[in-house]
Every structure is written in C-alpha cells, then in structure tokens.
PDB file of C-alpha atoms in Angstrom:
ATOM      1  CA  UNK A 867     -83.132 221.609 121.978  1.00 50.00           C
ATOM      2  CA  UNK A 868     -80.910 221.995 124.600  1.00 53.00           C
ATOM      3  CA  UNK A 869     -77.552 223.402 123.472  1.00 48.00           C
ATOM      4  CA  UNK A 870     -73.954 223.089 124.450  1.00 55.00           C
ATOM      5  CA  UNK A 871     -71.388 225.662 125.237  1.00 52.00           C
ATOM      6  CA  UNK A 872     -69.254 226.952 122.619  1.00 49.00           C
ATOM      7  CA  UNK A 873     -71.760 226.778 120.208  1.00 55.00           C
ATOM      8  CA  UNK A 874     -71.350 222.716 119.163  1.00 70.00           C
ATOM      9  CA  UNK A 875     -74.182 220.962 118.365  1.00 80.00           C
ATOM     10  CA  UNK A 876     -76.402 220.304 121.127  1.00 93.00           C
ATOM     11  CA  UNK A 877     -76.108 216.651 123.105  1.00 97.00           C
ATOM     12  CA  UNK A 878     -79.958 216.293 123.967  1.00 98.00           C
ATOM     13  CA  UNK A 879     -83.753 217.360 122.893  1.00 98.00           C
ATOM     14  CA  UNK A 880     -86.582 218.155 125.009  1.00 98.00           C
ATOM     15  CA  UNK A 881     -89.989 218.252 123.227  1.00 98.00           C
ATOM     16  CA  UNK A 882     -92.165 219.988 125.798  1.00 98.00           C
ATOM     17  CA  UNK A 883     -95.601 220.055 125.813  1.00 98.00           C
ATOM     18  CA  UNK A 884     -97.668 223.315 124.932  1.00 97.00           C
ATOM     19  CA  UNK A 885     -98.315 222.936 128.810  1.00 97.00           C
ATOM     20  CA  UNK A 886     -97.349 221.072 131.917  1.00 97.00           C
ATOM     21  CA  UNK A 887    -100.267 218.808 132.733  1.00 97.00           C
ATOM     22  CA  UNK A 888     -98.711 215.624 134.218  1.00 98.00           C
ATOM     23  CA  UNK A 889     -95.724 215.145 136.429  1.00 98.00           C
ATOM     24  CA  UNK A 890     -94.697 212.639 133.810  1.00 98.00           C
ATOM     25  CA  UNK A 891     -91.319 212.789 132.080  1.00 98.00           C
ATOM     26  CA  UNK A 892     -90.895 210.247 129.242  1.00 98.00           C
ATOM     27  CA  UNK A 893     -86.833 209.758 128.582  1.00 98.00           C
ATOM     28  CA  UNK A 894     -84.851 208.022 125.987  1.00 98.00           C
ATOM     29  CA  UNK A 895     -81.332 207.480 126.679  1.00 98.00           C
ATOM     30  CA  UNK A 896     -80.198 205.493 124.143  1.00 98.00           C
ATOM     31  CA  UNK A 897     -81.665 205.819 121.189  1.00 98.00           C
ATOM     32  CA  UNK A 898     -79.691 208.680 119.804  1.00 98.00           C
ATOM     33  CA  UNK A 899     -78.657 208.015 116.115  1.00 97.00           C
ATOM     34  CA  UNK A 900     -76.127 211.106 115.364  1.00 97.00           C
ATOM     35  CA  UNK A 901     -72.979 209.108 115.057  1.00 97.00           C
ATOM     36  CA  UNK A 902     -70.011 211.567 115.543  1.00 97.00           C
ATOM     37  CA  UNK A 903     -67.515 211.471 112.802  1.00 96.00           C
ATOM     38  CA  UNK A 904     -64.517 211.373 115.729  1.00 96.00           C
ATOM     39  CA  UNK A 905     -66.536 208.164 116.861  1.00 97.00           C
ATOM     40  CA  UNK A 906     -66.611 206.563 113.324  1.00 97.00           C
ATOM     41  CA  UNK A 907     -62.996 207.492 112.771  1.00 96.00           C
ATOM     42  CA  UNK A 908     -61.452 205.924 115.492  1.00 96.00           C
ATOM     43  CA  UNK A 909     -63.682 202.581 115.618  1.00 97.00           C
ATOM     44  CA  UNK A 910     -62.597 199.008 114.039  1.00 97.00           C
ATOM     45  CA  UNK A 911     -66.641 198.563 113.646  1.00 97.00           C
ATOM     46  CA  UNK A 912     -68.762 200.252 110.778  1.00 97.00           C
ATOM     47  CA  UNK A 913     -71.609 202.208 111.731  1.00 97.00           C
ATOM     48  CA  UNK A 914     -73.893 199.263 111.274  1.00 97.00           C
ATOM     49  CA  UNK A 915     -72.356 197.352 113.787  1.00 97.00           C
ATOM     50  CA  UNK A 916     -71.895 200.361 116.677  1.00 97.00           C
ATOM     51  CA  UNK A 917     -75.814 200.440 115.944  1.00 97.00           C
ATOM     52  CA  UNK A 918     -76.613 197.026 117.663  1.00 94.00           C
ATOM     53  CA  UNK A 919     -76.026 199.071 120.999  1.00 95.00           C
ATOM     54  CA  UNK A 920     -78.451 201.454 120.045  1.00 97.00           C
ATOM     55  CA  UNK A 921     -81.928 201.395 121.781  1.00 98.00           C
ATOM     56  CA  UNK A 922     -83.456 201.820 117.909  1.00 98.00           C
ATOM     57  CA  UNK A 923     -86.176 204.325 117.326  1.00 98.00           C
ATOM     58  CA  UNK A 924     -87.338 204.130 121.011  1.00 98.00           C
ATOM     59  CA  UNK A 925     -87.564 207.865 121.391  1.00 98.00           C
ATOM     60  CA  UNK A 926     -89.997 207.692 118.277  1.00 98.00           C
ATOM     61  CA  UNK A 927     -92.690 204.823 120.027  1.00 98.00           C
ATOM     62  CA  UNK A 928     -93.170 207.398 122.936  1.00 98.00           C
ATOM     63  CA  UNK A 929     -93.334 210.775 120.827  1.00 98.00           C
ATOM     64  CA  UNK A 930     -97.037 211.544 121.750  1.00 97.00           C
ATOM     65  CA  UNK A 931     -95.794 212.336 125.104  1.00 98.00           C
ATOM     66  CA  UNK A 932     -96.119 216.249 124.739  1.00 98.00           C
ATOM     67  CA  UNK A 933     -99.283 215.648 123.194  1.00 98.00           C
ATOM     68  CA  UNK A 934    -100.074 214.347 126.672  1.00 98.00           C
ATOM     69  CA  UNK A 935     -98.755 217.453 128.472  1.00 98.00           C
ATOM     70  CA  UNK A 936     -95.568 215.319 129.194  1.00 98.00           C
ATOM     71  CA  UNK A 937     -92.154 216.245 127.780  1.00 98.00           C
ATOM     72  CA  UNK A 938     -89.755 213.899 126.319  1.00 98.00           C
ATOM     73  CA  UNK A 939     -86.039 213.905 126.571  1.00 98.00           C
ATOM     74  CA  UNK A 940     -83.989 212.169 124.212  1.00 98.00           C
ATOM     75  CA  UNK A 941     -80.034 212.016 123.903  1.00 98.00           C
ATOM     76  CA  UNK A 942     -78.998 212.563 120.429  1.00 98.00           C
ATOM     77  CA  UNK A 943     -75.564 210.832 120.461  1.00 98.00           C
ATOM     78  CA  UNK A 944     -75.401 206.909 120.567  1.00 98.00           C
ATOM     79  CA  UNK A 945     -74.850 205.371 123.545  1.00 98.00           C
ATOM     80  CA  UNK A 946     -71.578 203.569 121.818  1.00 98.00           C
ATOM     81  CA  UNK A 947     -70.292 207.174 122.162  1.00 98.00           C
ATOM     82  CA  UNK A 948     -71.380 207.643 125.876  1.00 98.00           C
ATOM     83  CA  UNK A 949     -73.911 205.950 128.122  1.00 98.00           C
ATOM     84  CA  UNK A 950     -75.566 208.258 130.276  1.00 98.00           C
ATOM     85  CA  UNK A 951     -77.597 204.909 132.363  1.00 98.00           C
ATOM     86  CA  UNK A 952     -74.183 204.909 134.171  1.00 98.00           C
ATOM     87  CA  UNK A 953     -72.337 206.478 137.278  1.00 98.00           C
ATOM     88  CA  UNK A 954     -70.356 209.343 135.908  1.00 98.00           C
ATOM     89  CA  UNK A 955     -66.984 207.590 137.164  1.00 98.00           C
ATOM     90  CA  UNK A 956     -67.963 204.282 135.968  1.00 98.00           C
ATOM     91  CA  UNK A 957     -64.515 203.997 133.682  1.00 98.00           C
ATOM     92  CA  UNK A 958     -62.447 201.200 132.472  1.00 97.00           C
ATOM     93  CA  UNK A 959     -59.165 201.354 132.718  1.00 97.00           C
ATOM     94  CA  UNK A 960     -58.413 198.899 130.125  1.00 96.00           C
ATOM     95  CA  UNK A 961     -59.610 201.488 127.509  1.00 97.00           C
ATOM     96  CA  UNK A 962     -56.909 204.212 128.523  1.00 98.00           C
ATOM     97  CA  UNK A 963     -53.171 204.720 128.008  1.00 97.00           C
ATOM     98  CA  UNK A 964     -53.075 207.216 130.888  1.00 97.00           C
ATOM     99  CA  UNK A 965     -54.246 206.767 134.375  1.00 97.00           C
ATOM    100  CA  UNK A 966     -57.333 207.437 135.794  1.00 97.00           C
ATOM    101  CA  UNK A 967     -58.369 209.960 138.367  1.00 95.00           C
ATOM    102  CA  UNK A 968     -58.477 207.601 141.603  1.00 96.00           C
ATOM    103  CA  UNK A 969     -62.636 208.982 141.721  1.00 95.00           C
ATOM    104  CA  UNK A 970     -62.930 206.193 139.078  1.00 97.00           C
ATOM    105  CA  UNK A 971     -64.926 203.200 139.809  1.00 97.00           C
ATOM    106  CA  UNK A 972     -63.093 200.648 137.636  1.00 97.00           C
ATOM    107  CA  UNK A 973     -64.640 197.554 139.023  1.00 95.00           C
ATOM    108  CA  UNK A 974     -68.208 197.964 138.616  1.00 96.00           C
ATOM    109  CA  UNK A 975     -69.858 195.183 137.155  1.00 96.00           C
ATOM    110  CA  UNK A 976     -70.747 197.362 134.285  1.00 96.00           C
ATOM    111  CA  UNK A 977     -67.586 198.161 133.748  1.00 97.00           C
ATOM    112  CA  UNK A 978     -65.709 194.920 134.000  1.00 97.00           C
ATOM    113  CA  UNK A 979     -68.470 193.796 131.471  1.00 96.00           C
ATOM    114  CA  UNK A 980     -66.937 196.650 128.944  1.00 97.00           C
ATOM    115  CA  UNK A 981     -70.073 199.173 129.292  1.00 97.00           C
ATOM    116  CA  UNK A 982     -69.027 201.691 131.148  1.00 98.00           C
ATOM    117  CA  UNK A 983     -69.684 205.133 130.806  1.00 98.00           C
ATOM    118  CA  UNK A 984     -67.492 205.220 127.802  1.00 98.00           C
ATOM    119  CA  UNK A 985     -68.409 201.734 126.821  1.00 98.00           C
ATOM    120  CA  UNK A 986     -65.768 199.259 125.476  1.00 98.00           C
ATOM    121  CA  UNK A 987     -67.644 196.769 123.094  1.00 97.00           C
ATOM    122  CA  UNK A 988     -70.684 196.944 121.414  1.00 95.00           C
ATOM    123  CA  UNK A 989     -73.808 195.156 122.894  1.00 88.00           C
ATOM    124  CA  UNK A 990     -73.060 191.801 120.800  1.00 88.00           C
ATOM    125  CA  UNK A 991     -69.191 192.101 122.262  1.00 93.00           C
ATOM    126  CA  UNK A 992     -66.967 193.256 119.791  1.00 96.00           C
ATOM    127  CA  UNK A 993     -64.489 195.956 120.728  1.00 97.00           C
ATOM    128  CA  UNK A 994     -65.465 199.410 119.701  1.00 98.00           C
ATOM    129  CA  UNK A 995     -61.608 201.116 119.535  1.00 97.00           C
ATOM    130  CA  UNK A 996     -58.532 200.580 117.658  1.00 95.00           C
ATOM    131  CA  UNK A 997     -56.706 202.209 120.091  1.00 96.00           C
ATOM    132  CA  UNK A 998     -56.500 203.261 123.467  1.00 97.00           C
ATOM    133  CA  UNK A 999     -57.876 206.503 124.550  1.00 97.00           C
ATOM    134  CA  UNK A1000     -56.676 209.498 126.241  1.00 97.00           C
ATOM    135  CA  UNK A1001     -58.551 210.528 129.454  1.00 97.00           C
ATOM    136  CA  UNK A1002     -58.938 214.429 128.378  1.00 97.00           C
ATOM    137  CA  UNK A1003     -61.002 212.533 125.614  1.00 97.00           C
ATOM    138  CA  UNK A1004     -63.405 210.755 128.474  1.00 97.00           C
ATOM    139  CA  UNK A1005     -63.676 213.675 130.080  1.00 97.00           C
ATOM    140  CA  UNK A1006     -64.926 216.010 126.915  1.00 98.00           C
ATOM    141  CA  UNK A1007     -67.354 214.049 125.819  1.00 98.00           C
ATOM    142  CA  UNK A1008     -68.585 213.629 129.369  1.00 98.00           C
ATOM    143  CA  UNK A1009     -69.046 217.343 129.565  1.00 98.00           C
ATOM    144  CA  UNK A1010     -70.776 217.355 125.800  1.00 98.00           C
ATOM    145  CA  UNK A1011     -72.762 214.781 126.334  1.00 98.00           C
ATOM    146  CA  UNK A1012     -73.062 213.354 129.853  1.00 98.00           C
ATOM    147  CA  UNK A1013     -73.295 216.401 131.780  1.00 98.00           C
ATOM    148  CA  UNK A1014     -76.225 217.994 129.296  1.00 98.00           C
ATOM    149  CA  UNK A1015     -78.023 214.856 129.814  1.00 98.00           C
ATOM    150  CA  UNK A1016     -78.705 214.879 133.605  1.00 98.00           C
ATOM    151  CA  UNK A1017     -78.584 218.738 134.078  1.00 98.00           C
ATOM    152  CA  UNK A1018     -81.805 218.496 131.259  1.00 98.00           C
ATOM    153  CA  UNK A1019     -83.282 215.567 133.164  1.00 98.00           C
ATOM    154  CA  UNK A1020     -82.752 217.380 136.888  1.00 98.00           C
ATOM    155  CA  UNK A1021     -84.071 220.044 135.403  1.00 98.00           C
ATOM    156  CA  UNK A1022     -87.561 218.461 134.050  1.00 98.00           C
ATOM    157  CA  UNK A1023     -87.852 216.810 137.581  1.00 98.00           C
ATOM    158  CA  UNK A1024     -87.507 219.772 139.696  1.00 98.00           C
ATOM    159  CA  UNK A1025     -90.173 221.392 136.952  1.00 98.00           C
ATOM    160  CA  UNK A1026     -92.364 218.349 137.683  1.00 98.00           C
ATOM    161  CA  UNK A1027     -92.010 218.766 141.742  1.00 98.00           C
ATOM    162  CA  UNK A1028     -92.532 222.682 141.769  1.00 97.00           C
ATOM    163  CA  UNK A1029     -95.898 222.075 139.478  1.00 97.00           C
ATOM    164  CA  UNK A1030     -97.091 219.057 140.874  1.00 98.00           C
ATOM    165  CA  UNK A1031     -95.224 217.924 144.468  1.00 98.00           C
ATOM    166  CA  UNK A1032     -93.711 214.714 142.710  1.00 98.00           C
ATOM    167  CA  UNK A1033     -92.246 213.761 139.488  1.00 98.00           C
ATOM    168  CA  UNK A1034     -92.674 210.386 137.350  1.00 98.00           C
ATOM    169  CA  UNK A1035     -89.307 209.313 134.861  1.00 98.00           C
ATOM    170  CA  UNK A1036     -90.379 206.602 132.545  1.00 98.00           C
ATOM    171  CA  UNK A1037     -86.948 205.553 131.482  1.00 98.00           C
ATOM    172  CA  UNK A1038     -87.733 204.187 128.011  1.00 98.00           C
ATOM    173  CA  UNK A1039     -85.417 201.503 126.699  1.00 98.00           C
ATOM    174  CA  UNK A1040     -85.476 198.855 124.558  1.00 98.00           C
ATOM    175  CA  UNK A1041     -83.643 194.698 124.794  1.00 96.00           C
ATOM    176  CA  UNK A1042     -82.646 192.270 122.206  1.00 95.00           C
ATOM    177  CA  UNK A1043     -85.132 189.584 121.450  1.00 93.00           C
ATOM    178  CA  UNK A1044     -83.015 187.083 123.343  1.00 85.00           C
ATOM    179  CA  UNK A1045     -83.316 188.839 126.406  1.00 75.00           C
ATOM    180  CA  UNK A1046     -87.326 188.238 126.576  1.00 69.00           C
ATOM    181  CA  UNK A1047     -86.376 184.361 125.841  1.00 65.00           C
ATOM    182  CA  UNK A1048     -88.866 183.054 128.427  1.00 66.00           C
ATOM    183  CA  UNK A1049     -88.043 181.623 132.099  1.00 61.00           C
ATOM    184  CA  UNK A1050     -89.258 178.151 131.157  1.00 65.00           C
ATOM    185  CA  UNK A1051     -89.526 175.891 127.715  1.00 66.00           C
ATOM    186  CA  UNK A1052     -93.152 176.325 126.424  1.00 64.00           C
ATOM    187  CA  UNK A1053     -93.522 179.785 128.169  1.00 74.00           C
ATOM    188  CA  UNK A1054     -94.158 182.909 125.765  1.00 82.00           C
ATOM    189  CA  UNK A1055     -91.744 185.271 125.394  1.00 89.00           C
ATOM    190  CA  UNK A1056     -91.511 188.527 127.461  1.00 95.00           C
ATOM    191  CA  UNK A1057     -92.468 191.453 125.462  1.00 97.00           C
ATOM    192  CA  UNK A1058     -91.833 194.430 128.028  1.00 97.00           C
ATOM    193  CA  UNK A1059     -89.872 194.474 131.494  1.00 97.00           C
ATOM    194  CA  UNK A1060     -90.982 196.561 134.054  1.00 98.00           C
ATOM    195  CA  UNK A1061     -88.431 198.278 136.377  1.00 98.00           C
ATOM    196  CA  UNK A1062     -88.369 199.561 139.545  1.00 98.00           C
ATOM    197  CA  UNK A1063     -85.075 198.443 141.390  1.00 98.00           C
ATOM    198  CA  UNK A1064     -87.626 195.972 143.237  1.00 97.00           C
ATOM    199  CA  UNK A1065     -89.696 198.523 144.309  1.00 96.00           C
ATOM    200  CA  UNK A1066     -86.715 200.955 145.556  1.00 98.00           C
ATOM    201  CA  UNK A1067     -87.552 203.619 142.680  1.00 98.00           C
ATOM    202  CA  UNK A1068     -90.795 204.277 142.089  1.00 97.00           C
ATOM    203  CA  UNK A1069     -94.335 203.768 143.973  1.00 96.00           C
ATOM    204  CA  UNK A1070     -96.144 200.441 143.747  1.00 96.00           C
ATOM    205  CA  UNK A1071     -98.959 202.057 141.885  1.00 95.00           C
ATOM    206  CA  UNK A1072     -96.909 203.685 139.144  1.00 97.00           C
ATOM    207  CA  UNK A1073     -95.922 200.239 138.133  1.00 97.00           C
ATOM    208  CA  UNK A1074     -98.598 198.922 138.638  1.00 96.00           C
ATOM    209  CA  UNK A1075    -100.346 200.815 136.238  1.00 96.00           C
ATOM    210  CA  UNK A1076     -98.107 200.505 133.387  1.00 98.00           C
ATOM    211  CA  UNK A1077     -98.234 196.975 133.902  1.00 98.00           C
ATOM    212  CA  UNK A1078    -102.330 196.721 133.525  1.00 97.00           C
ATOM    213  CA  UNK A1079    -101.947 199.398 130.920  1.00 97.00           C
ATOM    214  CA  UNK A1080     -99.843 197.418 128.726  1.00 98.00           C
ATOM    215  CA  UNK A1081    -101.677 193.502 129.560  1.00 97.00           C
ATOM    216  CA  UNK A1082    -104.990 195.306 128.105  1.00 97.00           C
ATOM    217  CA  UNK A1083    -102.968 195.459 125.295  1.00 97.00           C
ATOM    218  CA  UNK A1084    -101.959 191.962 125.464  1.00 97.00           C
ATOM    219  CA  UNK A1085     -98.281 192.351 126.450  1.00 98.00           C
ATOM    220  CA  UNK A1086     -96.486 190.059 128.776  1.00 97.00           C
ATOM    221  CA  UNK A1087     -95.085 191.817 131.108  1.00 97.00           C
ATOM    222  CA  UNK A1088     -92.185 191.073 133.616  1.00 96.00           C
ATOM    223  CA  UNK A1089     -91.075 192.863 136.553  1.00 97.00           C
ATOM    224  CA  UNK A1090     -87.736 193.500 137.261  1.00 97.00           C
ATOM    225  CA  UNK A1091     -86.611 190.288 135.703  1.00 94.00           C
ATOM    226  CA  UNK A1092     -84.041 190.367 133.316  1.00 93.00           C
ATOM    227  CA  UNK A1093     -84.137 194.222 134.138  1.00 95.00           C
ATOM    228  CA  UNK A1094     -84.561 195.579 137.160  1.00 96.00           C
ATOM    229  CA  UNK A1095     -83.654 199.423 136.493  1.00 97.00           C
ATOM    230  CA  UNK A1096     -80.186 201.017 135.849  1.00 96.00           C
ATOM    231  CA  UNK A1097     -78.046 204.059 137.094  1.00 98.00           C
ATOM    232  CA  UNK A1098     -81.081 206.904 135.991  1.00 98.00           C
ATOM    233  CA  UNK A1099     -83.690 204.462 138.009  1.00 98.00           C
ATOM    234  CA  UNK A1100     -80.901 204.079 140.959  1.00 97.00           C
ATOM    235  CA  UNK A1101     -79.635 207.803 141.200  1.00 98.00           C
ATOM    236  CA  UNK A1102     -83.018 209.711 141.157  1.00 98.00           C
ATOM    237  CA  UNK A1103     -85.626 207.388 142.488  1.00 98.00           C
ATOM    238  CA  UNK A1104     -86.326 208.723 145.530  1.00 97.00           C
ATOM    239  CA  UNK A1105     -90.207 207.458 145.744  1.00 97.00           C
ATOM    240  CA  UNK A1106     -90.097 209.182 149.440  1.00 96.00           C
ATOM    241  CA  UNK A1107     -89.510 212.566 148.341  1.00 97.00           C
ATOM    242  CA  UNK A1108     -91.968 212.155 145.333  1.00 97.00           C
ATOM    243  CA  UNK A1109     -89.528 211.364 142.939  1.00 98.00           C
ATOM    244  CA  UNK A1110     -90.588 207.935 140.722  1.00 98.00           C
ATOM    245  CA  UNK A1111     -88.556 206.114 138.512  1.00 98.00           C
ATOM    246  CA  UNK A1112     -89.531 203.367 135.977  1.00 98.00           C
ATOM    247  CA  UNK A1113     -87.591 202.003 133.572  1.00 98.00           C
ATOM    248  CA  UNK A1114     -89.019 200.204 130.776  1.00 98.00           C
ATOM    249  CA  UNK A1115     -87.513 197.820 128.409  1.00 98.00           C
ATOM    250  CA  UNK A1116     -89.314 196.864 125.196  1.00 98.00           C
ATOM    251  CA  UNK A1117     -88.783 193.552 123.271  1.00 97.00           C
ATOM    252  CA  UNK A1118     -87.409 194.647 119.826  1.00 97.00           C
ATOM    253  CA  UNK A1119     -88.708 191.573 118.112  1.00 96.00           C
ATOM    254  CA  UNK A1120     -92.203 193.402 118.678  1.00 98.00           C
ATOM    255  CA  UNK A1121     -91.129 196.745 116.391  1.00 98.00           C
ATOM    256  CA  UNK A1122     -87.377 195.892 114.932  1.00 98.00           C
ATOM    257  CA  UNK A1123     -85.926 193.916 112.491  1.00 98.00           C
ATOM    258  CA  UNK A1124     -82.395 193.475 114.594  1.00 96.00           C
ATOM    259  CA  UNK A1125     -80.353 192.411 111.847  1.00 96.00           C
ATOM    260  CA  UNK A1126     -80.700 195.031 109.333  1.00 97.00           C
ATOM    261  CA  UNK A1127     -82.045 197.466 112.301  1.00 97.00           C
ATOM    262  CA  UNK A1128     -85.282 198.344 110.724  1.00 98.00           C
ATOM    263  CA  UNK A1129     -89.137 199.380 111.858  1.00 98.00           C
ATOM    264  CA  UNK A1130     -91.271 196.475 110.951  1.00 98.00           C
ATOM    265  CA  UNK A1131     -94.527 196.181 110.355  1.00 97.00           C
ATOM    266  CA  UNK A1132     -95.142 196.008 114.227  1.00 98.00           C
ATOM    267  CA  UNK A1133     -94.197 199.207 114.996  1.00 98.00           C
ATOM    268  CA  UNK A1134     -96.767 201.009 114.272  1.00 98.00           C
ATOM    269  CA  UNK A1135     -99.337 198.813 116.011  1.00 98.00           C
ATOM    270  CA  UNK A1136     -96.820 198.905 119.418  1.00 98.00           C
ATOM    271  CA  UNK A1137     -96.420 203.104 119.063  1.00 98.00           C
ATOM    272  CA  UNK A1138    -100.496 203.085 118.618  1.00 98.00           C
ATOM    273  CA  UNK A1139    -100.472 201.085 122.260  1.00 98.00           C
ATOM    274  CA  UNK A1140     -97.351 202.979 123.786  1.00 98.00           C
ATOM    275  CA  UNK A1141    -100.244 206.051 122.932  1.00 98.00           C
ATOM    276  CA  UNK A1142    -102.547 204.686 124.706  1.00 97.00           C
ATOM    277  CA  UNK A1143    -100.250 203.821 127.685  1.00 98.00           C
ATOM    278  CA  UNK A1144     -99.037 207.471 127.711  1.00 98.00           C
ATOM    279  CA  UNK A1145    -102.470 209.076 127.852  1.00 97.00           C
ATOM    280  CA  UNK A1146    -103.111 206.275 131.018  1.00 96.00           C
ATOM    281  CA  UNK A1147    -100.011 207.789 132.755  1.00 97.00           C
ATOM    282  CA  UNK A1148    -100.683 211.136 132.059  1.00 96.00           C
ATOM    283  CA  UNK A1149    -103.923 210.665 134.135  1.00 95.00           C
ATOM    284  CA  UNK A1150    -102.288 209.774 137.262  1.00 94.00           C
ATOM    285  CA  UNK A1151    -102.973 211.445 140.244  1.00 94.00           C
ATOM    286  CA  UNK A1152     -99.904 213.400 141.720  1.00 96.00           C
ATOM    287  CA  UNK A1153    -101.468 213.390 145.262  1.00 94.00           C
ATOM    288  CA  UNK A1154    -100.997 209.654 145.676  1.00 90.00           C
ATOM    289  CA  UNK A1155     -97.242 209.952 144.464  1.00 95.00           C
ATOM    290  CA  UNK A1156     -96.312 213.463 146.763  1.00 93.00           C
ATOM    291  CA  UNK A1157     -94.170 212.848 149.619  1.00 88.00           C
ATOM    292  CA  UNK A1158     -96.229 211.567 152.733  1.00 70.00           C
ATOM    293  CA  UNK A1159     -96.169 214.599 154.766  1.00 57.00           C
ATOM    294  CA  UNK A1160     -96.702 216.339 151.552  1.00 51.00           C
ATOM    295  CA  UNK A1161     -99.906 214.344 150.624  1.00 46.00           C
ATOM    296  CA  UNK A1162    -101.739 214.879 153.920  1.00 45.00           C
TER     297      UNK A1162
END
C-alpha cells in the first residue's frame, strides 16, 4: 500500500514481487472500486451507474504479475472520482462555479468530451454532479489521489531503470463491447487493442510480442485502432531513454457481463491467458529495450 498524508486511506496499491526480476510494471488505472462516500453524496447517479466508467476487475486479470517478479499498481478510487490517464490540468470549466487557475487546459478534446481529470459524465454520458464544484475540491482530490498515483508509478520506473537500464508500463485497461465492433460487416470483433501512440511509446518489439503472445491464444488483436494510448502512454514513453509504454485495452464482452457488471464465465479462461502473457513479458530481454548508447 502506498499511503497518504495525514493518515487517510491510501489512493493506490503496489503488490511487489518477492524480487525484481523483469523491468516490467503491470498498471491498472481504472479499475479502482472504493467509491468515496463524498462521491456518492454529491452524484445524481447511483453507484451502479458511476460503475459503467469503471475498467471492472482489470487489476484482478493481471494479478500474477508479482508472481512474475513484476509489480502491479492499481488505483483504488474509481476513475468517476479522478482519472489519472489525463494531464493534471486537463479541467472543465463547465463543472466549476469558481474560476480556474489560467494553467488549466479547458479545451482538450478530453475535456470538451466531459472526461477530464475530474470527469463530467459517466462513460455512457450521463452527468455525474448535481452541482457545480468548488476548485479547492479539484485540487484535494488531485493531491489524494492524482498525485499518489504518478509519484508510485515514477517511482516503479526509476526502480525498473536503476535494476535493469529500461523500464516496460503495460497500461492495463479495459473497453465496452461496442468499441471492438469490427472495421467492416462480416469481420470478427476485436478482442484486445494494442497501444503504442503509433509506435511513439514503446519499442516495436514490446508490442510486438504482446501481440503474438495473445494471437497464440486466439485473440484478435488491433493496434492502435480504436486506442492508440492515453496521457500515462504519452507522458512517460520515452522508448529512447529506455522507457516503454503499452497500453492495453481488453474487450469486456470476453470477461464482463456490462449490464449488471459481473465476471462471467470467461474470465477465468482470459486471466489463465493474461498468465501466460505475463510470464512471456517477464522474459524479455532488457538489453534490446536500454537506451542505444546504453545497449552497446
């Protein structure tokens, strides 16, 4: 656990292994599930319905990780409360009856799409609030929640890069069903979406071998297409300086029943295969993902 000042609860988890063998970090960002009472208070939605945001029981399909000698962060909060695959000063201004600082990007496409850092609506569009916020609200649970978050994930990286000379982030996330509707009528549905900012965060290999990894498994697998990596993938991807970022969205048809947001019979089989891709990753070779002058 990783705790917050003051004594509160803490905002994020890091199960680390008995001992570093891979410069793999497995993190889930939105699949935190303790719903703060503040949150449920001031919402028009039930808890049910602030759920369809959530990235449901990810951080549980990739919990061999440490097993692996890779750790796994996970946010505990929901990311209806705060959505840490976002620019710190992603804000919209809509949401508050004061101004915001003028360090606020208002007009990010995130953000004019309500899912900001403090996010608006819920993922199927209905308004979260009943009322405007105060900033001094924004900017709490930004220091609870937001600021734990990346200091935890920094943290693991520059662990990774002292150990092994580069660090892998497998952001771990999971989409709708709708959004793996295939390209094409007749074409099969996309089951996982690969990544990489087009090959701006992470090492051609790295994807490459998740993507062979998961087709043994008989996945489809897309690339980049309807996902093609967020703010985590965007802000620390730095494949040049050994830092690799993959982000990795899983079809919840595969594992969730999205109505009543339940496991199905499917997860089990998909965690069994997630193993199995886990234990791949955790046998790459950090010399071919070091920094060029690094590697020779």
């Amino acid at each position: 656990m990783v705790a917050n000042e003051g004594g509160t609860p803490p905002a994020v988890e890091v199960s680390a292994p008995a001992l570093l063998a891979t410069p793999c970090i497995f993190a889930s960002p939105h699949s935190g599930r303790r719903y703060p009472p503040e949150l449920l208070r001031m919402s028009r939605l039930d808890r049910h319905a602030l759920r369809q945001s959530e990235d449901s029981y990810v951080d549980l399909l990739f919990d061999a990780a440490p097993a692996h000698g890779a750790p796994l962060l996970r946010a505990l909060f929901p990311r209806a409360w705060v959505d840490v695959n976002r620019s710190r000063d992603e804000l919209d201004q809509r949401m508050f009856a004061d101004p915001l600082p003028t360090s606020a990007d208002t007009r990010s496409n995130r953000v004019r799409a309500g899912l900001g850092v403090i996010p608006r609506i819920v993922a199927d569009g209905q308004d979260i609030y009943s009322r405007k916020l105060k900033f001094f609200e924004a900017r709490r649970r930004l220091a609870d929640c937001y600021d734990p978050y990346h200091l935890a994930l920094a943290r693991l990286i520059a662990d990774a890069r002292s150990r092994f000379g580069c660090a892998v982030v497998i952001d771990c996330h999971s989409m709708p069903s709708a959004g793996g509707a295939p390209f094409r009528e007749g074409e099969r549905a996309i089951d996982i979406v690969l990544g990489d900012r087009f090959g701006a965060s992470c090492a051609p290999g790295v994807a490459a071998a998740v993507e062979q990894a998961l087709a043994a498994s008989g996945y489809l697998v897309s690339r980049n297409a309807p996902y093609a990596g967020g703010h985590v993938a965007s802000a620390y991807g730095r494949p040049a300086e050994g830092v690799h970022v993959l982000q990795i969205e899983i079809n919840r048809g595969l594992y969730l029943d999205e109505k009543r947001i339940a496991r199905t019979d499917g997860f089990e089989r998909l965690r069994r295969d997630l193993r199995k891709l886990v234990a791949e990753l955790a046998r790459l070779s950090p010399a071919a993902l070091r920094p060029a002058q690094a590697a020779e």
